PDB file of C-alpha atoms in Angstrom:
ATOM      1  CA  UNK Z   1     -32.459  19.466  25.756  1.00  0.00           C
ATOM      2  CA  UNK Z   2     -30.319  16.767  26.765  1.00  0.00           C
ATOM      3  CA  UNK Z   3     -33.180  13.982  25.371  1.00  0.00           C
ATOM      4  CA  UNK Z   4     -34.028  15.751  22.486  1.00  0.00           C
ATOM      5  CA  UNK Z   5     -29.771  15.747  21.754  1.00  0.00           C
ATOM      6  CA  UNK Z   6     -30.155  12.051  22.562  1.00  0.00           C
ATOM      7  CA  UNK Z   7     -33.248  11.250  19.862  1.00  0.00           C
ATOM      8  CA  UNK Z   8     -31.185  13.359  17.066  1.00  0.00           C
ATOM      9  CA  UNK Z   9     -28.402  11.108  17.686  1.00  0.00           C
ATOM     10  CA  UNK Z  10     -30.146   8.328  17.641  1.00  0.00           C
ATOM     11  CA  UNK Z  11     -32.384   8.849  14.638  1.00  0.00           C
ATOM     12  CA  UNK Z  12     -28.276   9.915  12.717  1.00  0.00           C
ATOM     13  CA  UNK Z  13     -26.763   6.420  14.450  1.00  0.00           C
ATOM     14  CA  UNK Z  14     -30.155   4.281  12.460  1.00  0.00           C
ATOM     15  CA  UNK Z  15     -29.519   6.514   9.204  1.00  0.00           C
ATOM     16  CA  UNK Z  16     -25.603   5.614   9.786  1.00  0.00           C
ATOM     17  CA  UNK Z  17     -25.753   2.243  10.051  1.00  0.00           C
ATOM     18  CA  UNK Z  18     -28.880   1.210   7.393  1.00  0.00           C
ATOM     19  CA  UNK Z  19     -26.828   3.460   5.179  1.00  0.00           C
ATOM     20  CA  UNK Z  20     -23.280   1.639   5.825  1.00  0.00           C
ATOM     21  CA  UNK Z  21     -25.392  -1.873   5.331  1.00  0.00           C
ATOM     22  CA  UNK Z  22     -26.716  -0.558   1.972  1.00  0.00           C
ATOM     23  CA  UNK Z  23     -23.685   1.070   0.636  1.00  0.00           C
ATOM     24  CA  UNK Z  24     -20.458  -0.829   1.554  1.00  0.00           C
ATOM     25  CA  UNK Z  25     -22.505  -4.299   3.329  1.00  0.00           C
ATOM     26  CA  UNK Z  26     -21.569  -6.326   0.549  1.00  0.00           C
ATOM     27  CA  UNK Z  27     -18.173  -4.546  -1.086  1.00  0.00           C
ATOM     28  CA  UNK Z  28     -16.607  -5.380   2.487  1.00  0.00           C
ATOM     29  CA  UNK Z  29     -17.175  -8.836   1.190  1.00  0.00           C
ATOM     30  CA  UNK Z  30     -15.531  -9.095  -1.640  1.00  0.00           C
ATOM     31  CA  UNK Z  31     -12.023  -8.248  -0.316  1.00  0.00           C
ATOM     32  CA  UNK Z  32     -10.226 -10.363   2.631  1.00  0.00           C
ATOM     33  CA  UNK Z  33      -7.370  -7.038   2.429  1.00  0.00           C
ATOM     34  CA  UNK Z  34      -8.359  -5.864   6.068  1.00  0.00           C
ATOM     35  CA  UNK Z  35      -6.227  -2.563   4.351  1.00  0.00           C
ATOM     36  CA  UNK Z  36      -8.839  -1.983   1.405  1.00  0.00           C
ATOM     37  CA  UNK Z  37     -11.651  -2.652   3.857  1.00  0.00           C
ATOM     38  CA  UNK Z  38     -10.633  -0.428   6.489  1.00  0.00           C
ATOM     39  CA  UNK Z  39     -10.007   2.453   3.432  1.00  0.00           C
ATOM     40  CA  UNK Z  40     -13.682   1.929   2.212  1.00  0.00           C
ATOM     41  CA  UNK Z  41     -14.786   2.532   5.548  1.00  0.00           C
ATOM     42  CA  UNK Z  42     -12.878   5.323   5.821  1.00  0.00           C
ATOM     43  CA  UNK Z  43     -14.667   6.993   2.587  1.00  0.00           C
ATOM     44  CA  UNK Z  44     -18.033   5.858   3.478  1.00  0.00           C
ATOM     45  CA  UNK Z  45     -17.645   7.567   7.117  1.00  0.00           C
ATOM     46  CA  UNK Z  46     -16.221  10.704   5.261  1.00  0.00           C
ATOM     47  CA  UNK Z  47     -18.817  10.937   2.875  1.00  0.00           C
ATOM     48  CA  UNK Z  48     -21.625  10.332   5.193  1.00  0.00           C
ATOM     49  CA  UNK Z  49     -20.774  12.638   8.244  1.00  0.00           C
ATOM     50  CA  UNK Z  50     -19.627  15.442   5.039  1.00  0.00           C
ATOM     51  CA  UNK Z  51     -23.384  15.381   3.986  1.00  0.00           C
ATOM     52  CA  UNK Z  52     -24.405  15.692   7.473  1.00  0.00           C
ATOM     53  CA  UNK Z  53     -22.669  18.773   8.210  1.00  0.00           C
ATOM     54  CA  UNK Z  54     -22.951  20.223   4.766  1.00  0.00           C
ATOM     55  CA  UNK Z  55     -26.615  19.586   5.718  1.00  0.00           C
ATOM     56  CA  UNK Z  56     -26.422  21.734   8.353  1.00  0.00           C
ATOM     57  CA  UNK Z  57     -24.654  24.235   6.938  1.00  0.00           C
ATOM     58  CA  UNK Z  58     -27.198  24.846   4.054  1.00  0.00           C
ATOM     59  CA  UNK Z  59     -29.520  25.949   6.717  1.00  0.00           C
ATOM     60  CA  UNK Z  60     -27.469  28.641   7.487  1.00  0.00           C
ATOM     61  CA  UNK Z  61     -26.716  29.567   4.473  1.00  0.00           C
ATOM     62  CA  UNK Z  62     -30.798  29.556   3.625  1.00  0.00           C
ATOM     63  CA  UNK Z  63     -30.986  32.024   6.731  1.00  0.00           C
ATOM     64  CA  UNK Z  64     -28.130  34.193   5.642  1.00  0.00           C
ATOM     65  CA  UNK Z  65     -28.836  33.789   1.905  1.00  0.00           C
ATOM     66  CA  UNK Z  66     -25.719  33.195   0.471  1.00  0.00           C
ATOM     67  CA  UNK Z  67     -26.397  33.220  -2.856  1.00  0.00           C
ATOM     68  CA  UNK Z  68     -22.785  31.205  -4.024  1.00  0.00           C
ATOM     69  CA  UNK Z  69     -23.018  28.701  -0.955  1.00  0.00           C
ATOM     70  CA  UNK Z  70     -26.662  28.091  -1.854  1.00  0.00           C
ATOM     71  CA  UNK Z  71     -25.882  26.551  -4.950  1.00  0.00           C
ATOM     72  CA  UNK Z  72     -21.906  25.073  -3.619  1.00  0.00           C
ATOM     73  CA  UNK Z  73     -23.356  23.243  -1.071  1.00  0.00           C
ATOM     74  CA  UNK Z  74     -25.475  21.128  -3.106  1.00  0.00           C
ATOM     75  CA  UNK Z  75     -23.098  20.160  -5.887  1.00  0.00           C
ATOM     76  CA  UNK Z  76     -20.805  19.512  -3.244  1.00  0.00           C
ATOM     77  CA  UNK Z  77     -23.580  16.902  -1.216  1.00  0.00           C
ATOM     78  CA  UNK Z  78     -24.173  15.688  -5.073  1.00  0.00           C
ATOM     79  CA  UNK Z  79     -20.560  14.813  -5.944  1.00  0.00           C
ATOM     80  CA  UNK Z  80     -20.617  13.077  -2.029  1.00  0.00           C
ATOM     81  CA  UNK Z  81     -23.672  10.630  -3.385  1.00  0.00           C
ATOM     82  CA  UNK Z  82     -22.078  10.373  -6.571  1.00  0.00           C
ATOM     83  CA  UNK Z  83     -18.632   8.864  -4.581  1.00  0.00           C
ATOM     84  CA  UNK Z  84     -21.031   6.697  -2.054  1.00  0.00           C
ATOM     85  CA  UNK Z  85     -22.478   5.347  -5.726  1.00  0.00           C
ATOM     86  CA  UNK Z  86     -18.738   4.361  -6.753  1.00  0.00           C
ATOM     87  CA  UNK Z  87     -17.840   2.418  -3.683  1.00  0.00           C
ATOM     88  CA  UNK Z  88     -21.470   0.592  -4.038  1.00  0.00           C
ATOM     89  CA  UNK Z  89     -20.603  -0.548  -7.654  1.00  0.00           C
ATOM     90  CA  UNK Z  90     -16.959  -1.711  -6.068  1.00  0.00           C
ATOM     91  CA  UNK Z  91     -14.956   1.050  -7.946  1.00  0.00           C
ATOM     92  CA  UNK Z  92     -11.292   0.518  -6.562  1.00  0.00           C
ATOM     93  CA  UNK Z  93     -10.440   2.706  -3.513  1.00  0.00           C
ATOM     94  CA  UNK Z  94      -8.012   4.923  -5.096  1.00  0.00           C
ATOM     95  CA  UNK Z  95     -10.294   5.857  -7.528  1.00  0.00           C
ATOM     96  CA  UNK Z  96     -13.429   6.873  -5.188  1.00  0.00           C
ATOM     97  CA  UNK Z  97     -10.529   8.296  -2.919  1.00  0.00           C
ATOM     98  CA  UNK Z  98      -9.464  10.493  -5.725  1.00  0.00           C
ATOM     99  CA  UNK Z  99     -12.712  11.684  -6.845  1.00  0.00           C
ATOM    100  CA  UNK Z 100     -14.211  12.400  -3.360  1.00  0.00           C
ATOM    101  CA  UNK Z 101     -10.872  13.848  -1.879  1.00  0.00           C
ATOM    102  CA  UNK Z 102     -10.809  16.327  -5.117  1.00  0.00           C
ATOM    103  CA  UNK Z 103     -14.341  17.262  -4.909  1.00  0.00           C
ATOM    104  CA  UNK Z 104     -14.064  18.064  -1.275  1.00  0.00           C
ATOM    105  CA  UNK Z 105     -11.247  20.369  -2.389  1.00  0.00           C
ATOM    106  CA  UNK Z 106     -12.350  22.416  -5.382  1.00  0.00           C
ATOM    107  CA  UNK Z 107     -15.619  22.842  -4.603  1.00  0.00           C
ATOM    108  CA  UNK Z 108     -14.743  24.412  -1.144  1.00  0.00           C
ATOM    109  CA  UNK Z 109     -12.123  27.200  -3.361  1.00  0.00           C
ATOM    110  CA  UNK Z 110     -14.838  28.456  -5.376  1.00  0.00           C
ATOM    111  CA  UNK Z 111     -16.981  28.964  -2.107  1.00  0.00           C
ATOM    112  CA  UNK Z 112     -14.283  30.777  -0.940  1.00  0.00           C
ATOM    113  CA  UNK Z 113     -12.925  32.512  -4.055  1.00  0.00           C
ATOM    114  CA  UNK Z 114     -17.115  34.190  -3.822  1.00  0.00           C
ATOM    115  CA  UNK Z 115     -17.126  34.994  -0.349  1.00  0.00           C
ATOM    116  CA  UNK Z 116     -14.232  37.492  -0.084  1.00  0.00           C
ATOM    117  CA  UNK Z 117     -11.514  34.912  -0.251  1.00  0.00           C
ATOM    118  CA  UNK Z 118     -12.447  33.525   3.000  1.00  0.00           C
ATOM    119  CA  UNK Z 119      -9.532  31.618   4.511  1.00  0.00           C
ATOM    120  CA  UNK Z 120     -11.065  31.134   7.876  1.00  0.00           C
ATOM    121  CA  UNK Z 121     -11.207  27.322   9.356  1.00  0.00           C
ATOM    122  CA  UNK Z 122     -14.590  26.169   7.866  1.00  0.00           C
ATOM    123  CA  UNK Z 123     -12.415  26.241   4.513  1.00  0.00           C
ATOM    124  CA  UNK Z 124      -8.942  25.468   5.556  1.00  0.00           C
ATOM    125  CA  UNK Z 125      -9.772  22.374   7.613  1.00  0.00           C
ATOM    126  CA  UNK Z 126     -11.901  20.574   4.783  1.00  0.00           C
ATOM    127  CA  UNK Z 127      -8.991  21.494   2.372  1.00  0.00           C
ATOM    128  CA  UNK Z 128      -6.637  19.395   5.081  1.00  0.00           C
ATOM    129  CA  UNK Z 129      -8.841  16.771   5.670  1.00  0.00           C
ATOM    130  CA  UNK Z 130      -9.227  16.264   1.840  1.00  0.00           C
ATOM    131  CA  UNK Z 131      -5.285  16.016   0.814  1.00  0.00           C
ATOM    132  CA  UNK Z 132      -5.114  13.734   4.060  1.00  0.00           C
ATOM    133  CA  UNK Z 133      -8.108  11.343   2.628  1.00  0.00           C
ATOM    134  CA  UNK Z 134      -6.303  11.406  -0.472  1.00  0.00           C
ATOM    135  CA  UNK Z 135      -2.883  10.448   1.386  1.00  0.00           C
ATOM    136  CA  UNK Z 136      -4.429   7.357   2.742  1.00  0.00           C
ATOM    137  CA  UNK Z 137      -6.623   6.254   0.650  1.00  0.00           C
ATOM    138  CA  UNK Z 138      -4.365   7.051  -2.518  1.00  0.00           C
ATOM    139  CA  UNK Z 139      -1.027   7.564  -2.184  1.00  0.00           C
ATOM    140  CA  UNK Z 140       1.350  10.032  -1.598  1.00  0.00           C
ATOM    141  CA  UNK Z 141       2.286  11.520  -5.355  1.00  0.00           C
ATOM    142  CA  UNK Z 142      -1.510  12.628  -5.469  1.00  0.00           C
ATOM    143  CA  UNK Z 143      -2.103  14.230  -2.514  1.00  0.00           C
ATOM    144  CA  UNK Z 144       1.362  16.147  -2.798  1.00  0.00           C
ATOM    145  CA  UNK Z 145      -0.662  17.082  -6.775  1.00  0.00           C
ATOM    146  CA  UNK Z 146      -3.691  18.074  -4.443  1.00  0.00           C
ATOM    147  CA  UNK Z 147      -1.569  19.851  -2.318  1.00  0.00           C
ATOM    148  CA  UNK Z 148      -0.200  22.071  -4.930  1.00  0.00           C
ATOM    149  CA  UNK Z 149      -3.831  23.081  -5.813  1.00  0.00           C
ATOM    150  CA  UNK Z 150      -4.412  24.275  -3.108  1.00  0.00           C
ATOM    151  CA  UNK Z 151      -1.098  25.981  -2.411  1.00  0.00           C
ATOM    152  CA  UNK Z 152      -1.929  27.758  -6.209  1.00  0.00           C
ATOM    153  CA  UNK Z 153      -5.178  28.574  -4.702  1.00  0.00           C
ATOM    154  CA  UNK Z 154      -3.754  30.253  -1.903  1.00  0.00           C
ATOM    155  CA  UNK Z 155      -1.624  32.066  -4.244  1.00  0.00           C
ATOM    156  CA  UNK Z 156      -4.033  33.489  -6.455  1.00  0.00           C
ATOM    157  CA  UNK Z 157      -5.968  34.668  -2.977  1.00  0.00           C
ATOM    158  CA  UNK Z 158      -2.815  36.279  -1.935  1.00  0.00           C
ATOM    159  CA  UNK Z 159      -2.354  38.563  -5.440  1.00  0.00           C
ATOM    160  CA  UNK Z 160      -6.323  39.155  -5.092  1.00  0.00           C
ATOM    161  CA  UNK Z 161      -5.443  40.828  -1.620  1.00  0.00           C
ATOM    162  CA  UNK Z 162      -2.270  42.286  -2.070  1.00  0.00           C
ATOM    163  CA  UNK Z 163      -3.741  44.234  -5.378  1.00  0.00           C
ATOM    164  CA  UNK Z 164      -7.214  44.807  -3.906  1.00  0.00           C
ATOM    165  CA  UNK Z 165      -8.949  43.382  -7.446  1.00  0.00           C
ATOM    166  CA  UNK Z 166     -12.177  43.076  -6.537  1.00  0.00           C
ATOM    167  CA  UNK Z 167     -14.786  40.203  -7.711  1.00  0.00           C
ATOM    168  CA  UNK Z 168     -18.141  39.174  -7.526  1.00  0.00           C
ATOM    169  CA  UNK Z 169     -18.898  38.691  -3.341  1.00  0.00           C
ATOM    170  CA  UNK Z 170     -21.919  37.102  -2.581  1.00  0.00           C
ATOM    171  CA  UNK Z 171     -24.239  38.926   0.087  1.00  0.00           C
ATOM    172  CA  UNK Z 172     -25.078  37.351   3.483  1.00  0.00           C
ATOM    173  CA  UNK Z 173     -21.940  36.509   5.260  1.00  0.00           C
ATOM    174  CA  UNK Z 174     -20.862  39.679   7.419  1.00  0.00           C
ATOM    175  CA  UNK Z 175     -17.726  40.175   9.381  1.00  0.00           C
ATOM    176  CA  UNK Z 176     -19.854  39.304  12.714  1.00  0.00           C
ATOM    177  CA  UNK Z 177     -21.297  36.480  11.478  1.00  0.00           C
ATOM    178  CA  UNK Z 178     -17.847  35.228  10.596  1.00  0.00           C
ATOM    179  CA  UNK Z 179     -16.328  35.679  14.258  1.00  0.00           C
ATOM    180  CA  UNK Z 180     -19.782  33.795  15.597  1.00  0.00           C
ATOM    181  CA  UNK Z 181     -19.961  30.994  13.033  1.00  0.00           C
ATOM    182  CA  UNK Z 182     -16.221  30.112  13.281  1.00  0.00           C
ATOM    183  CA  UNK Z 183     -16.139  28.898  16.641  1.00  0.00           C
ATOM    184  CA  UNK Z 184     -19.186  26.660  15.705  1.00  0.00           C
ATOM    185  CA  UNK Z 185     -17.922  25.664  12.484  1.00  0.00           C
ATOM    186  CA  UNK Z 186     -14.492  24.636  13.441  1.00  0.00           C
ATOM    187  CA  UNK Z 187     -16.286  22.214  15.874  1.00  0.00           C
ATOM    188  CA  UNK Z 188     -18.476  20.651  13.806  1.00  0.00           C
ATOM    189  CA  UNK Z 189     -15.492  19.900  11.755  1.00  0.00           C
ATOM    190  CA  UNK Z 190     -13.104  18.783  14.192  1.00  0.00           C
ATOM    191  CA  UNK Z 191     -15.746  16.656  15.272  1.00  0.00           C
ATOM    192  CA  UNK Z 192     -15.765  15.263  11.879  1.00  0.00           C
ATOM    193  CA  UNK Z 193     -12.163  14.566  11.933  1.00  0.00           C
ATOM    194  CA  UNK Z 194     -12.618  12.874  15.234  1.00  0.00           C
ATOM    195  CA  UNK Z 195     -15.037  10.411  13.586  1.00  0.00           C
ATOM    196  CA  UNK Z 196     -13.639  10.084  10.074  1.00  0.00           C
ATOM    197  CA  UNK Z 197     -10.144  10.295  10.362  1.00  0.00           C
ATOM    198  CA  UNK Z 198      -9.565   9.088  14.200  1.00  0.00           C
ATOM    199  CA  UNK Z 199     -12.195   5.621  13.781  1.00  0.00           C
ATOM    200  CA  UNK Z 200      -9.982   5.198  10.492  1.00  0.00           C
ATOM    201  CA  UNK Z 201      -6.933   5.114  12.691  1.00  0.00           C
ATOM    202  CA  UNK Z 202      -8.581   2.877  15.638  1.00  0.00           C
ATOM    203  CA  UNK Z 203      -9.780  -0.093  12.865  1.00  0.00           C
ATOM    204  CA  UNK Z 204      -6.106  -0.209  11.276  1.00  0.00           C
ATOM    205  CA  UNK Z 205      -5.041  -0.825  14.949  1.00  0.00           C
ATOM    206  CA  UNK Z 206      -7.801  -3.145  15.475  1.00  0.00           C
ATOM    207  CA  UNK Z 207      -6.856  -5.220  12.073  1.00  0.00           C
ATOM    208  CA  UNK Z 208      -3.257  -5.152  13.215  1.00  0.00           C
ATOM    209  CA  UNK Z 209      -4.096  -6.773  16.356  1.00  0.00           C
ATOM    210  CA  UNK Z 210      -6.213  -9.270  15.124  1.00  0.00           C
ATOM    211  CA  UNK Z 211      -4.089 -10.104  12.373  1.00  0.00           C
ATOM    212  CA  UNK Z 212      -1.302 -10.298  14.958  1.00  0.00           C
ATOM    213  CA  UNK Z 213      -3.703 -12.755  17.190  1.00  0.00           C
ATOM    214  CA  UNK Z 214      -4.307 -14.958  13.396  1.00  0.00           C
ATOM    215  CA  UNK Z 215      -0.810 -14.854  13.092  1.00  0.00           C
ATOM    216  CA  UNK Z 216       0.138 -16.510  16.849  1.00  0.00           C
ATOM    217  CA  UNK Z 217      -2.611 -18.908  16.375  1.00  0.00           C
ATOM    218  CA  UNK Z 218      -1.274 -20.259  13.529  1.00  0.00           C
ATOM    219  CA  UNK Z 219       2.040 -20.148  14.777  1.00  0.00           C
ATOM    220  CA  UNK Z 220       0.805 -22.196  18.071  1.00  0.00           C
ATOM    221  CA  UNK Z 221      -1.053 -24.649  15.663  1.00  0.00           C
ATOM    222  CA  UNK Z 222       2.478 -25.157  13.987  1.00  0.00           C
ATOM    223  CA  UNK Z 223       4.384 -25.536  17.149  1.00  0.00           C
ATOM    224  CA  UNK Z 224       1.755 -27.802  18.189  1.00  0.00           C
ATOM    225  CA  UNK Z 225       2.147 -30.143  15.174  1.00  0.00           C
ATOM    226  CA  UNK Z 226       6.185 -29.965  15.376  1.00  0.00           C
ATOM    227  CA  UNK Z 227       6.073 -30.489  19.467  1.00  0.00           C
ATOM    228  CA  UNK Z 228       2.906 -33.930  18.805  1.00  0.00           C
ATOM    229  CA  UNK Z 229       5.602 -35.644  15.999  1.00  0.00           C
ATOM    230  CA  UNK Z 230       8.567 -35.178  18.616  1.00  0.00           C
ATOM    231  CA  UNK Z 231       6.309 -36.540  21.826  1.00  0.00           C
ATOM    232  CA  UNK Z 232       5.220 -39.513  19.638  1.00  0.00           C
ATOM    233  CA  UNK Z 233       8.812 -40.370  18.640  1.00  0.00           C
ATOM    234  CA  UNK Z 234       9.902 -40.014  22.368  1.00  0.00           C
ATOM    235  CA  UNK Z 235       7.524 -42.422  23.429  1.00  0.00           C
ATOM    236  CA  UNK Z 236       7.492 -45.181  20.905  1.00  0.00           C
ATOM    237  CA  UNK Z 237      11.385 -44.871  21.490  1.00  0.00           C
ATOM    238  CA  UNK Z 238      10.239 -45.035  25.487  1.00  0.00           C
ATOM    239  CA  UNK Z 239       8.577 -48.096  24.841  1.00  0.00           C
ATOM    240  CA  UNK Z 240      11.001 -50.114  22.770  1.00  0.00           C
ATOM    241  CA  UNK Z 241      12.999 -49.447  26.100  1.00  0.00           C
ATOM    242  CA  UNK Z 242      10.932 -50.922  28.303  1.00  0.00           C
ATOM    243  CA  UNK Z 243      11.044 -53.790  25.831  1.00  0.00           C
ATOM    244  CA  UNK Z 244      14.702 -54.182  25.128  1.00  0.00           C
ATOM    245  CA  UNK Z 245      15.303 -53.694  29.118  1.00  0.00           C
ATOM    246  CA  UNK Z 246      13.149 -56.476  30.091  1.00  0.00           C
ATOM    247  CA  UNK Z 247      14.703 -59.151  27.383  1.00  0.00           C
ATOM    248  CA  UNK Z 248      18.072 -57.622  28.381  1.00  0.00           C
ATOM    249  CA  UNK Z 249      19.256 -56.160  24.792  1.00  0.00           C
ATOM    250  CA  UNK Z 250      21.281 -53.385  26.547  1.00  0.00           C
ATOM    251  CA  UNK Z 251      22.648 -52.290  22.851  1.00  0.00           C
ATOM    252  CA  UNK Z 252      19.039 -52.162  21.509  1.00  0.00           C
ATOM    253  CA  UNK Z 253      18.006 -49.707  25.134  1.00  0.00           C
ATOM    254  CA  UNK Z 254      21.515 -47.639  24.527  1.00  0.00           C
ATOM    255  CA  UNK Z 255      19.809 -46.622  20.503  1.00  0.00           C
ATOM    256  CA  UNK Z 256      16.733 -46.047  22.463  1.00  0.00           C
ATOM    257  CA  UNK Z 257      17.887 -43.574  24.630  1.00  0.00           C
ATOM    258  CA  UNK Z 258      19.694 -41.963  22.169  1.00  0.00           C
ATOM    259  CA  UNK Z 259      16.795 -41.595  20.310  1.00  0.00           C
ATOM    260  CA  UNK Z 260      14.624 -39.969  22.852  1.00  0.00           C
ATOM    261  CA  UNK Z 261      18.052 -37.606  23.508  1.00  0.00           C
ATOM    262  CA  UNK Z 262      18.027 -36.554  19.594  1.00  0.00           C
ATOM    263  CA  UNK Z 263      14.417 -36.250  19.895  1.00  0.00           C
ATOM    264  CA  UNK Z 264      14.200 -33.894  22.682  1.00  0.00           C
ATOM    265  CA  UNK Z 265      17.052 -31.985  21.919  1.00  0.00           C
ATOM    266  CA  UNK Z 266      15.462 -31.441  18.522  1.00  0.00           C
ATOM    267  CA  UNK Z 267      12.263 -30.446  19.970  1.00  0.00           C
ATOM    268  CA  UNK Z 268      14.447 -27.899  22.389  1.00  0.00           C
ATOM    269  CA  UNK Z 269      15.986 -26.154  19.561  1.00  0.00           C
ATOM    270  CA  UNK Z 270      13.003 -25.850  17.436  1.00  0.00           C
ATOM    271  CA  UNK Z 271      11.635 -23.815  20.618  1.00  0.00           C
ATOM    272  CA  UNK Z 272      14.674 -22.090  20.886  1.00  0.00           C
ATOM    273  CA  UNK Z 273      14.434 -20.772  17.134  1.00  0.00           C
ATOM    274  CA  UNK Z 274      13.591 -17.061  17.138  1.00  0.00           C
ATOM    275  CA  UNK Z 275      11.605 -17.817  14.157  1.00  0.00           C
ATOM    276  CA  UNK Z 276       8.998 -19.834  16.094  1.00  0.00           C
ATOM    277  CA  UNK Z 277       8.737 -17.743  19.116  1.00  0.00           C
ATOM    278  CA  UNK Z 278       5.827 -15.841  19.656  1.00  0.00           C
TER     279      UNK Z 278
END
């Protein structure tokens, strides 16, 4: 068990990474905003590892025939491809952000709407993770629009309940099923999160530090300049000393070593500036 685990995740790590050189190799590229890149990586990662588990899902969904989940599924894997398309062609973020974070939460409400209103944590989570995507990857106006859709969804639920009006329920997903596939589900998706989200979260960190690390360099190379010029002046002044104290010009050695005193106390509070420390 444990190999044949190992070989799965193997053959998804090839598919993962061929599929991240194909679809966002060269978009990457075209942007030095370590922000934009690490949000395009973000949508790729949701998009792919989405498909995957929706994937998975339609299995179940072919055992259990759900009629309504047998068609969802695949529009929803459809309007996935169609958002890996848009980052390919270098559509903005925002924009593939928008579409995919919208798909992922529409689709997902008509799903439920068909299967008794089902508010259990294979819909709720996606619907969370979706307004978050959008947070990130758009800005906050949108997702708080998003979030309203939902919250409107949840509302027309509620009178559905509360009234007992009845609507078309698609066969195959029984109360038992439900209990067993929820523990399952929710992992698959917090596992998702994990990936998506979380690795989102871990390259923003990463791009802070090495932008940090770009930054000190720079700084160092600055300081080093600044500190060279001083040293230079110090010790031509050093050796017009040497000079004027061996013909005896004690006025021209006094300027010297007033120079080299200017000098270094120049150099001391350029190091002392809080703008050059590091």
């Amino acid at each position: 068990m444990p190999k044949l685990f190992h070989k799965c995740w193997s053959v998804i790590k090839n598919i993962y990474l061929n599929a991240e050189k194909m679809v966002i190799g060269n978009v990457i590229q075209r942007t030095d905003n370590l922000y934009e890149q690490a949000k395009i990586k973000l949508l790729f990662d949701y998009a792919f590892f989405y498909i995957i588990i929706l994937s998975c899902l339609q299995i179940v969904n072919i055992i259990a025939q759900n009629l309504v989940n047998l068609i969802v599924i695949p529009f929803m894997i459809s309007m996935l491809i169609a958002g890996l398309m848009l980052i390919h062609k270098g559509v903005a973020s925002n924009k593939v952000g928008s579409f995919i974070s919208l798909a992922t939460l529409i689709t997902p409400m008509f799903s439920s709407l068909f299967n008794e209103q089902d508010l259990s944590p294979k819909y709720t989570m996606i619907w969370v993770m979706s307004i978050l995507l959008c947070y990130i990857t758009v800005n906050l106006r949108t997702a708080l629009i998003w979030s309203g859709i939902l919250c409107a969804y949840l509302g027309v639920v509620a009178y559905l309940k509360v009234n007992q009006l009845q609507i078309f329920v698609s066969p195959g997903y029984s109360p038992g099923f439900q209990y067993l596939a929820n523990p399952i589900v929710a992992g698959m998706y917090l596992l998702f999160l994990i990936r998506a989200l979380g690795q989102y979260y871990r390259n923003v960190i990463r791009m802070q530090h090495w932008n940090m690390m770009e930054q000190q360099k720079q700084q160092l190379t600055l300081v080093n300049q600044h500190l060279t010029k001083q040293f230079i002046l110090v010790k031509g002044f050093s050796k017009s000393g040497r000079t004027a104290f061996s013909n005896g010009e004690l006025e021209l050695l006094d300027t010297c070593f007033s120079e080299i005193e200017k000098q270094c106390k120049t150099a001391i509070d350029y190091l002392n500036d809080p703008k050059v420390r590091l």
